[in-house]
Amino acid sequence: MNASAALGRQGEELAAEHLRRSGMRVLDRNWRCQEGELDIVAADRRTLVVCEVKTRSDTRFGTPLEAISARKHARLRRLAVRWLAAQCLIFDEIRIDVVGVLRVAPDEFSIEHVRGVG
C-alpha cells in the first residue's frame, strides 16, 4: 500500500471513531456499487448519514473540505438511495456529512465534521 492510500485508510478510521464518539452508529464502510463508493454509512437516530471522508497531509492544494464539489454531493445522494435499496432499510431522512482529516504532525490529526452539506 502506498503512503497516500495508507493515509486515506488512517483518515477513514479516525473519522469512523469520531462519528461513534458523536453518538452515531456506523452501519457500513467502503460500500461499493457500479456508480461509486460510500466511505462511511451511519445512523444518527432516524437519519441515514452518508459521510464522505477527505484526508490530507497538508493544505497545499486546499483543505480537505474544499475537495467536495456539487457534482460529488449529487453522486453521494444517489449512492445513499442505492445503499438503502440494497439494505431494505427505511430512515426518516438522508443527510450528507463530510469529515475532513488533516495531519498536523507525524501522529497528530485535526478533524472537522460538517453536517448536512448536501
Short mmCIF file of C-alpha atoms in Angstrom, two decimals:
data_model
loop_
_atom_site.label_atom_id
_atom_site.label_comp_id
_atom_site.label_asym_id
_atom_site.label_seq_id
_atom_site.Cartn_x
_atom_site.Cartn_y
_atom_site.Cartn_z
CA MET A 1 0.00 0.00 0.00
CA ASN A 2 1.42 3.40 -0.94
CA ALA A 3 1.71 6.30 1.51
CA SER A 4 -1.34 8.12 0.12
CA ALA A 5 -3.57 5.05 0.44
CA ALA A 6 -2.29 4.40 3.98
CA LEU A 7 -3.04 8.00 4.96
CA GLY A 8 -6.54 7.70 3.48
CA ARG A 9 -7.23 4.49 5.37
CA GLN A 10 -5.99 6.08 8.61
CA GLY A 11 -8.21 9.11 7.99
CA GLU A 12 -11.27 6.92 7.46
CA GLU A 13 -10.58 5.04 10.68
CA LEU A 14 -10.23 8.33 12.61
CA ALA A 15 -13.45 9.62 11.00
CA ALA A 16 -15.37 6.45 11.98
CA GLU A 17 -14.12 6.77 15.56
CA HIS A 18 -15.16 10.44 15.60
CA LEU A 19 -18.67 9.59 14.38
CA ARG A 20 -19.05 6.88 17.04
CA ARG A 21 -17.92 9.29 19.77
CA SER A 22 -20.52 11.76 18.42
CA GLY A 23 -23.25 9.21 19.13
CA MET A 24 -23.71 7.82 15.63
CA ARG A 25 -23.84 4.15 14.76
CA VAL A 26 -21.56 3.15 11.86
CA LEU A 27 -23.53 0.80 9.61
CA ASP A 28 -21.17 0.27 6.70
CA ARG A 29 -17.77 1.29 5.40
CA ASN A 30 -16.37 1.44 1.88
CA TRP A 31 -19.64 0.26 0.32
CA ARG A 32 -19.35 -0.02 -3.45
CA CYS A 33 -21.68 -0.34 -6.40
CA GLN A 34 -21.35 0.41 -10.13
CA GLU A 35 -21.85 4.15 -9.57
CA GLY A 36 -19.18 4.58 -6.90
CA GLU A 37 -18.29 4.19 -3.25
CA LEU A 38 -19.56 5.45 0.08
CA ASP A 39 -16.79 5.93 2.64
CA ILE A 40 -18.97 5.63 5.76
CA VAL A 41 -22.69 4.99 6.19
CA ALA A 42 -24.00 5.78 9.65
CA ALA A 43 -27.23 6.28 11.55
CA ASP A 44 -27.91 9.39 13.60
CA ARG A 45 -31.12 8.29 15.29
CA ARG A 46 -33.65 8.02 12.40
CA THR A 47 -31.42 9.84 9.90
CA LEU A 48 -29.23 7.96 7.46
CA VAL A 49 -25.87 9.74 7.27
CA VAL A 50 -23.65 9.25 4.24
CA CYS A 51 -20.24 10.52 5.24
CA GLU A 52 -17.53 11.44 2.76
CA VAL A 53 -14.07 11.41 4.30
CA LYS A 54 -11.26 13.54 2.88
CA THR A 55 -7.80 13.17 4.36
CA ARG A 56 -4.85 15.40 3.56
CA SER A 57 -1.28 15.64 4.78
CA ASP A 58 -1.17 19.40 4.21
CA THR A 59 -3.24 22.24 2.73
CA ARG A 60 -1.03 22.93 -0.28
CA PHE A 61 -3.93 22.00 -2.59
CA GLY A 62 -6.68 23.27 -0.28
CA THR A 63 -8.33 21.95 2.84
CA PRO A 64 -9.91 18.50 2.88
CA LEU A 65 -13.40 20.01 2.86
CA GLU A 66 -12.69 22.07 -0.26
CA ALA A 67 -12.36 18.82 -2.22
CA ILE A 68 -16.14 18.19 -2.24
CA SER A 69 -17.87 19.52 -5.35
CA ALA A 70 -21.57 19.93 -6.16
CA ARG A 71 -21.25 17.01 -8.55
CA LYS A 72 -19.86 14.85 -5.73
CA HIS A 73 -22.81 15.85 -3.49
CA ALA A 74 -25.28 14.72 -6.13
CA ARG A 75 -23.48 11.40 -6.58
CA LEU A 76 -23.40 10.79 -2.82
CA ARG A 77 -27.16 11.32 -2.62
CA ARG A 78 -27.76 8.83 -5.47
CA LEU A 79 -25.45 6.32 -3.78
CA ALA A 80 -27.31 6.77 -0.48
CA VAL A 81 -30.58 5.82 -2.17
CA ARG A 82 -28.91 2.77 -3.76
CA TRP A 83 -27.47 1.73 -0.38
CA LEU A 84 -30.92 1.99 1.22
CA ALA A 85 -32.48 -0.10 -1.54
CA ALA A 86 -29.77 -2.76 -1.21
CA GLN A 87 -30.26 -2.97 2.57
CA CYS A 88 -34.08 -2.78 2.57
CA LEU A 89 -33.98 -0.22 5.38
CA ILE A 90 -36.11 2.85 5.99
CA PHE A 91 -34.98 6.12 7.56
CA ASP A 92 -36.86 9.38 8.09
CA GLU A 93 -34.15 11.46 6.40
CA ILE A 94 -30.93 11.22 4.43
CA ARG A 95 -28.08 13.58 5.30
CA ILE A 96 -24.71 14.07 3.64
CA ASP A 97 -21.83 14.88 6.00
CA VAL A 98 -18.16 15.50 5.30
CA VAL A 99 -15.32 14.71 7.67
CA GLY A 100 -12.04 16.43 6.86
CA VAL A 101 -8.95 14.90 8.42
CA LEU A 102 -5.73 16.89 8.29
CA ARG A 103 -2.38 15.58 9.51
CA VAL A 104 -0.81 18.39 11.53
CA ALA A 105 2.18 16.41 12.87
CA PRO A 106 3.52 12.88 12.29
CA ASP A 107 0.99 11.23 14.64
CA GLU A 108 -1.40 14.13 15.17
CA PHE A 109 -4.57 14.91 13.21
CA SER A 110 -7.26 17.55 13.28
CA ILE A 111 -10.80 16.51 12.44
CA GLU A 112 -13.52 18.79 11.09
CA HIS A 113 -17.04 17.38 10.77
CA VAL A 114 -19.58 19.33 8.72
CA ARG A 115 -23.15 18.06 8.89
CA GLY A 116 -25.74 18.41 6.15
CA VAL A 117 -23.62 19.62 3.25
CA GLY A 118 -25.90 18.35 0.52
#
